[in-house]
CSV table of C-alpha atoms in Angstrom, one decimal:
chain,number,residue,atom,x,y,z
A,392,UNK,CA,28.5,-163.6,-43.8
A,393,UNK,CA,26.4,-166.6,-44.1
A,394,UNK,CA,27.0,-169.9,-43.2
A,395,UNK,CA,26.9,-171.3,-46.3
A,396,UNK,CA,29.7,-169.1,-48.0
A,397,UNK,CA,31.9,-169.4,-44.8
A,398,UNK,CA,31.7,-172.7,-45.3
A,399,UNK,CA,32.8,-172.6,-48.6
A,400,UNK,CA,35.8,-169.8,-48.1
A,401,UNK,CA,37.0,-172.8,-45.6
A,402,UNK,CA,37.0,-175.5,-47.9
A,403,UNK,CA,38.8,-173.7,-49.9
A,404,UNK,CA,41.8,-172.9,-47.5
A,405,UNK,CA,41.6,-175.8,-46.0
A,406,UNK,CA,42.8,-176.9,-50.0
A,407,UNK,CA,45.5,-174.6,-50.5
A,408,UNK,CA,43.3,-172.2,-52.1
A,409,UNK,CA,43.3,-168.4,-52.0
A,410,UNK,CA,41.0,-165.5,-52.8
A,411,UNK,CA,39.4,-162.1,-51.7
A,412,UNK,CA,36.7,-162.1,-49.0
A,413,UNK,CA,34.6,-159.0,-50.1
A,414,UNK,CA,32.3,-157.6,-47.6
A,415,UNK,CA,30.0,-154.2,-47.2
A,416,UNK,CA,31.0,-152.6,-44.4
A,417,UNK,CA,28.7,-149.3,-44.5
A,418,UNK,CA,25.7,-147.9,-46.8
A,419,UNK,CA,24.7,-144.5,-46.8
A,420,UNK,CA,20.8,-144.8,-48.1
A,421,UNK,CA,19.2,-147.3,-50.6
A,422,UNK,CA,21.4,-149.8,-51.4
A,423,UNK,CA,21.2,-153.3,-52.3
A,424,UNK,CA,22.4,-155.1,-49.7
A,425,UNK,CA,23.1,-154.5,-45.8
A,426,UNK,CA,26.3,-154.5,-44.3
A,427,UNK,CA,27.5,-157.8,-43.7
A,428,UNK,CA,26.9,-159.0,-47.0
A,429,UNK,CA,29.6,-160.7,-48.6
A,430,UNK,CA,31.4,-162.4,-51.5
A,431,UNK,CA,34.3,-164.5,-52.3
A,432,UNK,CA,36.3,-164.0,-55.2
A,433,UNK,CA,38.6,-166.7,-56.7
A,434,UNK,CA,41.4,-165.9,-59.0
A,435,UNK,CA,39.6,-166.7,-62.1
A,436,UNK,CA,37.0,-163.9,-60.9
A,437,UNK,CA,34.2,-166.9,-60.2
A,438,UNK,CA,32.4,-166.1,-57.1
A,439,UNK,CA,30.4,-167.2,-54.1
A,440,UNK,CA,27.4,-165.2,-52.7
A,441,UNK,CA,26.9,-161.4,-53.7
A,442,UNK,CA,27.6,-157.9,-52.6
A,443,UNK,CA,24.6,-156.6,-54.5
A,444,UNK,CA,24.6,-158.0,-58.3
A,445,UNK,CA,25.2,-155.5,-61.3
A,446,UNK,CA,27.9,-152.9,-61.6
A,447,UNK,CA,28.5,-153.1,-57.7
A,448,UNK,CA,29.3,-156.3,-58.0
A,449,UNK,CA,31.8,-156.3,-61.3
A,450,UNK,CA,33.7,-153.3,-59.8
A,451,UNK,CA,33.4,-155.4,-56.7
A,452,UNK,CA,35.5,-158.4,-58.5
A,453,UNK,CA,37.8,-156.1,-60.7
A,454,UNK,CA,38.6,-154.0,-57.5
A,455,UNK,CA,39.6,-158.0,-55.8
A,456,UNK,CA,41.9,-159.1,-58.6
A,457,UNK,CA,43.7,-155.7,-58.9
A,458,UNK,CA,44.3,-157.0,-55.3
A,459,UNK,CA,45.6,-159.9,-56.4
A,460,UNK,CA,47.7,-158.9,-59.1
A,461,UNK,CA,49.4,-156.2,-56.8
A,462,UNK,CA,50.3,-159.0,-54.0
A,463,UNK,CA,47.6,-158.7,-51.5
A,464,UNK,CA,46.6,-157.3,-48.6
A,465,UNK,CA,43.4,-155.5,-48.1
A,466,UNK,CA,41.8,-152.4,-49.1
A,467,UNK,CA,38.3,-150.2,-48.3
A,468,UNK,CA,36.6,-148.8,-52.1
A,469,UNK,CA,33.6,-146.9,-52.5
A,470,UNK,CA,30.9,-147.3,-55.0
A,471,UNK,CA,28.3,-144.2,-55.7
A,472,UNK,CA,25.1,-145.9,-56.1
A,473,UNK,CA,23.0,-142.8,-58.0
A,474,UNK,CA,23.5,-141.5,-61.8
A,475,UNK,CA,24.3,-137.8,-60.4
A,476,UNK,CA,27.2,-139.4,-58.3
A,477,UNK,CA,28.5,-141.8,-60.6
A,478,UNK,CA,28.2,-140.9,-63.5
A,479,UNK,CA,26.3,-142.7,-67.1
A,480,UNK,CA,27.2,-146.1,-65.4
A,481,UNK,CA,25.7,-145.3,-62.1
A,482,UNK,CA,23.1,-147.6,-60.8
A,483,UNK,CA,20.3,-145.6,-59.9
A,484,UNK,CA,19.7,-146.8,-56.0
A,485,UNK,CA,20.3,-143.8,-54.8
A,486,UNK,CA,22.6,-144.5,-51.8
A,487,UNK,CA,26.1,-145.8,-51.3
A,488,UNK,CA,28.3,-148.7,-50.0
A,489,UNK,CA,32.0,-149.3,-48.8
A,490,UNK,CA,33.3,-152.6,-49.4
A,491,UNK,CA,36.0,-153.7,-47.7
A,492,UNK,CA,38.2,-156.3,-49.6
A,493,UNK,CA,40.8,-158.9,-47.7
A,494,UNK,CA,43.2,-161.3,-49.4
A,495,UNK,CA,43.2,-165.1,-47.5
A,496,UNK,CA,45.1,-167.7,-48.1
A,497,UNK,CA,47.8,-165.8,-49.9
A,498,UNK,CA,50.2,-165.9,-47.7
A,499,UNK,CA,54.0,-167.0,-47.6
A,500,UNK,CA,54.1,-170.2,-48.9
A,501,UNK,CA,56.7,-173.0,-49.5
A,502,UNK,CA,55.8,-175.4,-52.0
A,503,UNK,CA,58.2,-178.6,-52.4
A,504,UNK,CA,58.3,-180.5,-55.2
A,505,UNK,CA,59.5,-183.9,-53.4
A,506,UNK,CA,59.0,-185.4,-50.0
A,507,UNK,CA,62.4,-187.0,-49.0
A,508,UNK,CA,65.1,-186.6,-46.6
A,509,UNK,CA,65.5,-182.8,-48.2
A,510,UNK,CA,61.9,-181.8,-48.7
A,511,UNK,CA,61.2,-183.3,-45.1
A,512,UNK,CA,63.9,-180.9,-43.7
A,513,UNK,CA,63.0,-178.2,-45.8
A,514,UNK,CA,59.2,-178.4,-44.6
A,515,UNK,CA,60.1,-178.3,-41.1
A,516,UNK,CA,62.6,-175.1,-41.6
A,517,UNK,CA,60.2,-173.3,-43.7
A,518,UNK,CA,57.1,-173.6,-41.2
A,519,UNK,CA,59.8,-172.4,-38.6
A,520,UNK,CA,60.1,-169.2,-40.7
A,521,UNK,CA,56.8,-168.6,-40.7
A,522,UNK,CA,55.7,-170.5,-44.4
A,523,UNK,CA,52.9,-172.3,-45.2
A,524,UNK,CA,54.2,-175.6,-46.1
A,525,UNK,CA,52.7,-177.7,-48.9
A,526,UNK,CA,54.9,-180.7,-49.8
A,527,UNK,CA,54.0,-183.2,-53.0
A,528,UNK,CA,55.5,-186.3,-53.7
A,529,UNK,CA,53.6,-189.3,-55.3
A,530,UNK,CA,54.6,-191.8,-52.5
A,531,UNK,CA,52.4,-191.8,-49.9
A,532,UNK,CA,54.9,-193.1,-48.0
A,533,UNK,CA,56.8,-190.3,-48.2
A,534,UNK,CA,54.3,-187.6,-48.0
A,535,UNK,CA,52.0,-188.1,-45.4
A,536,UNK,CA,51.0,-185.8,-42.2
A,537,UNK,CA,53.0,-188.3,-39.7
A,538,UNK,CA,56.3,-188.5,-41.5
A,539,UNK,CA,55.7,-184.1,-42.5
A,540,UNK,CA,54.0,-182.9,-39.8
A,541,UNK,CA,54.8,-179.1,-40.6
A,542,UNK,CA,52.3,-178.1,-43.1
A,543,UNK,CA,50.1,-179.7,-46.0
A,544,UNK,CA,51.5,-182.7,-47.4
A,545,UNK,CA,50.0,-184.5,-51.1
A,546,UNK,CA,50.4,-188.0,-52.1
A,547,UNK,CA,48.5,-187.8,-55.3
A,548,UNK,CA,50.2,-188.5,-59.3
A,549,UNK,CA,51.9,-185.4,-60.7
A,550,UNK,CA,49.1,-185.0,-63.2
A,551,UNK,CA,46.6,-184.7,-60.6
A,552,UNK,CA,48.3,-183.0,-58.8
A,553,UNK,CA,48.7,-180.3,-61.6
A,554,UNK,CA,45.0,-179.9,-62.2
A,555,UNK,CA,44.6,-178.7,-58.2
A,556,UNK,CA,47.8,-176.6,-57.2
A,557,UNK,CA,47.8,-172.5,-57.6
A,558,UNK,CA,50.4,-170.3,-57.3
A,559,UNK,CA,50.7,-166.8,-56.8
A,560,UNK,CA,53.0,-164.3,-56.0
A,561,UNK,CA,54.1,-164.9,-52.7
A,562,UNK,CA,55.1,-168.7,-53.5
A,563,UNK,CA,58.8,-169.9,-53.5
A,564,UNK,CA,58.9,-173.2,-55.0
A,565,UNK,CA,61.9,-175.9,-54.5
A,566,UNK,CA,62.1,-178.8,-56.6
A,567,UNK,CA,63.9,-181.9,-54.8
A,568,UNK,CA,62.3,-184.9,-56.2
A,569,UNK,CA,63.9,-188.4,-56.4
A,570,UNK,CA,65.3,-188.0,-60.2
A,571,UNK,CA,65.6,-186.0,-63.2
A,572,UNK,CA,62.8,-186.7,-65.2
A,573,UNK,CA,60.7,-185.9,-62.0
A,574,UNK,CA,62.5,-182.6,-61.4
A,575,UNK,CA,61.9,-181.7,-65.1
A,576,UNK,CA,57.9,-182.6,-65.5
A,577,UNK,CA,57.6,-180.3,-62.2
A,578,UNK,CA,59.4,-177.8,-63.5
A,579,UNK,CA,57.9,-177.9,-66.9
A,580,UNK,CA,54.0,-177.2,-64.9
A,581,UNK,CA,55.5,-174.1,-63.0
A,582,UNK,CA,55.8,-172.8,-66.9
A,583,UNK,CA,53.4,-169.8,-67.0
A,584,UNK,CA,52.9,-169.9,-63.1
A,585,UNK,CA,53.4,-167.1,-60.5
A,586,UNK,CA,56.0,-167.4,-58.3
A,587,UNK,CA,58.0,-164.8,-56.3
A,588,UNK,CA,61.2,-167.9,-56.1
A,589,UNK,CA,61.5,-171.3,-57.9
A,590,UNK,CA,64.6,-173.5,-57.3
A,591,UNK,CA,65.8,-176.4,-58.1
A,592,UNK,CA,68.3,-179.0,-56.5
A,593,UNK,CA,71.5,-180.7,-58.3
A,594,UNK,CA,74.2,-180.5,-59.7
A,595,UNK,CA,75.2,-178.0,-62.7
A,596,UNK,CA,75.4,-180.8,-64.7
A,597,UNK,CA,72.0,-182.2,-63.8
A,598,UNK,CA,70.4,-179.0,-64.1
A,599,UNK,CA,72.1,-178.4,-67.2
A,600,UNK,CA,70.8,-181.9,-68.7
A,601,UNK,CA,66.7,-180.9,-67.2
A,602,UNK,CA,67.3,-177.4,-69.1
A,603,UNK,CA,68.2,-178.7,-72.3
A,604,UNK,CA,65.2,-181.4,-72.0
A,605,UNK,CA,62.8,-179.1,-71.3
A,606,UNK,CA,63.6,-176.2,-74.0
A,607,UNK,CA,63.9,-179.0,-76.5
A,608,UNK,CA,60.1,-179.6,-75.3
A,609,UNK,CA,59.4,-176.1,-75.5
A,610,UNK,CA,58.9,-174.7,-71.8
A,611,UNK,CA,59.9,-171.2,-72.3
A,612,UNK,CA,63.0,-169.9,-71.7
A,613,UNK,CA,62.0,-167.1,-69.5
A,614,UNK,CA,60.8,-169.6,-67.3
A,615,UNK,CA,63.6,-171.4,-66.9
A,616,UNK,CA,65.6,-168.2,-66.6
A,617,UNK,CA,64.3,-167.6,-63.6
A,618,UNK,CA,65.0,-171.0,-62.1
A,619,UNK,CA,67.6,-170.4,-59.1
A,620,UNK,CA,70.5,-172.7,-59.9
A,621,UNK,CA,72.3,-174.2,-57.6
A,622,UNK,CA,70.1,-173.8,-55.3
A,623,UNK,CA,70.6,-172.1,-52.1
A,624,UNK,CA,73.4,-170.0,-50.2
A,625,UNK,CA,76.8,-171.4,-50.8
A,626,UNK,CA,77.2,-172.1,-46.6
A,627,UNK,CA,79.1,-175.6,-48.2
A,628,UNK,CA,76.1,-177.7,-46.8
A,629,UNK,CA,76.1,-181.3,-46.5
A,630,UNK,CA,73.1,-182.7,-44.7
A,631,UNK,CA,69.5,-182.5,-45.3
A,632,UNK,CA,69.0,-180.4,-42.5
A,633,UNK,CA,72.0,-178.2,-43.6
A,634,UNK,CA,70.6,-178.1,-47.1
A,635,UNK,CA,67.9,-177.1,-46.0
A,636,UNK,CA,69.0,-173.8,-44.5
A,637,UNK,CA,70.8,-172.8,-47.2
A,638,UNK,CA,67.5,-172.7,-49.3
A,639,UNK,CA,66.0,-170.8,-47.0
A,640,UNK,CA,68.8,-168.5,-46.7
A,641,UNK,CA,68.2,-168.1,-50.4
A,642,UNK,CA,64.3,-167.6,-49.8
A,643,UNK,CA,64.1,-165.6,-46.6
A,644,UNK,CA,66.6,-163.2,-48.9
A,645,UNK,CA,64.5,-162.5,-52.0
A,646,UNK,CA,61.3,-162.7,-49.3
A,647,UNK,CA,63.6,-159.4,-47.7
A,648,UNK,CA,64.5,-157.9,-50.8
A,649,UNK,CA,68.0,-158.4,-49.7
A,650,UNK,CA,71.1,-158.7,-52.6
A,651,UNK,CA,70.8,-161.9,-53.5
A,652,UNK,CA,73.9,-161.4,-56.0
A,653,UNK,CA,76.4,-160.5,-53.6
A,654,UNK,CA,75.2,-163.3,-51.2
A,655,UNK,CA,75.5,-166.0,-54.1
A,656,UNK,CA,78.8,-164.8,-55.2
A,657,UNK,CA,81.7,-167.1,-54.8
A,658,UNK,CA,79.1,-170.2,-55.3
C-alpha cells in the first residue's frame, strides 16, 4: 500500500469513518497490478487508489459492499483475468489475481446522542465493553476529550453534525440529550439509517409526546418502531452510573442475540 492511500484510510478512521481495504494478495501471470496493490472503498462505492482499473476493479467494489451489507468481516475472491476463464466479460490479460477484502472501522460502536451526566457514564461503560465510543452534544463543555475521555467526543451543531456521522450495522445508538425537542431532531436523522439498536431515554410520556411530534412531521413509522422504549433493563436504576448499565444490559443483549423479550418483561 502506498503512503499516500494509508494516509488517507487513517484520516478516515481517525473520523469515525469506515470502509473495505482491498488488496491483491497473489497473481498467477499477466495481471495489472502486483501484489500489494490496494484500494479503499467507502460505503458510497467512491474509492482511493486502484486494484487494476476495469472489470477487476468494479467486481472489486461490488464484492466490498456485499461485505458491507452482510456486516463485515473479510473475505479472499478470485477474478479470471482471460476470455476462456471468464467468460464474454473477461478481461483479456491473460492471468489472475486474488484480492483479499477487510472491513475497518466497522466495528462495535456506541453512539450517544447527549453528553451529560448519562451520556458521560454511558461512554465510560460502553468503552469498558469493548465499544467504540462517539458521544455528540453541542456544548463543548460538555463534550470534550477531558470531561469524556473514553472514546470520540463532538462539540459541533446538530446539523453539522448530521452531514458527517455514518452508521452501519453494528451501531447501537442512545439518545439522552438535555430535552425533548433535542431528543426528537436526533431521532428524526437516525430516519433511514442503519443501526443494529437505537434507544431513547424518558419517560413513556415523553417518549410518547417525541413520537407523536415526529410522525406528525413524517419520520416513518418503521423507524420509530424500532426505537427501544424505555430504554434499558428494568434493574430499577437510579443513578447515572446505574442508568448506564442498564442500557448496556439492553445493548450487550441484542449485540448476543440473547431474548431481549423475556429480559424486558415486567418493565
Amino acid at each position: 500500500m502506498d503512503r499516500r492511500l494509508l494516509e488517507v484510510v487513517h484520516r478516515e478512521l481517525d473520523g469515525g469513518r469506515y470502509g473495505v481495504l482491498s488488496t491483491v494478495v497473489d497473481e498467477q501471470g499477466s495481471s495489472p497490478r502486483s501484489r500489494g496493490a490496494s484500494m479503499w472503498v467507502r460505503p458510497d462505492g467512491s474509492i482511493e487508489g486502484t486494484v487494476g482499473g476495469g472489470l477487476l476493479e468494479h467486481e472489486t467494489i461490488r464484492e466490498a459492499l456485499a461485505l458491507l451489507d452482510s456486516g463485515g468481516g473479510s473475505k479472499l475472491f478470485s477474478k479470471a483475468l482471460d476470455a476462456s476463464q471468464a467468460g464474454e466479460e473477461g478481461m483479456v490479460c491473460g492471468g489472475s489475481v486474488r484480492v483479499y477484502l477487510e472491513v475497518l472501522g466497522q466495528d462495535d460502536e456506541l453512539l450517544v446522542f447527549g453528553g451529560g451526566h448519562v451520556g458521560r457514564a454511558l461512554a465510560q461503560a460502553a468503552a469498558f465493553a469493548g465499544f467504540a465510543v462517539t458521544v455528540w452534544d453541542d456544548r463543548e463543555e460538555f463534550a470534550n476529550p477531558e470531561r469524556i475521555p473514553w472514546g470520540r467526543t463532538v462539540a459541533l451543531p446538530l446539523e453539522a453534525f448530521a452531514r458527517e456521522f455514518s452508521t452501519h450495522g453494528r451501531t447501537y445508538v442512545v439518545v439522552a440529550t438535555r430535552g425533548h425537542a433535542l431528543d426528537g431532531e436526533a431521532l428524526a436523522l437516525l430516519d433511514g439509517r442503519p443501526a443494529a439498536y437505537v434507544g431513547m431515554i424518558g419517560s413513556r410520556s415523553k417518549i410518547a409526546a417525541v413520537r407523536a411530534a415526529l410522525l406528525a412531521r413524517g419520520v416513518s413509522q418503521a423507524h420509530l418502531d424500532r426505537v427501544r422504549q424505555p430504554v434499558g433493563l428494568p434493574i430499577k436504576a437510579e443513578t447515572p452510573e446505574e442508568i448506564a448499565l442498564s442500557v448496556m444490559a439492553e445493548v450487550v443483549a441484542v449485540r448476543r442475540g440473547a431474548d431481549l423479550e423475556s429480559l424486558r418483561r415486567g418493565w
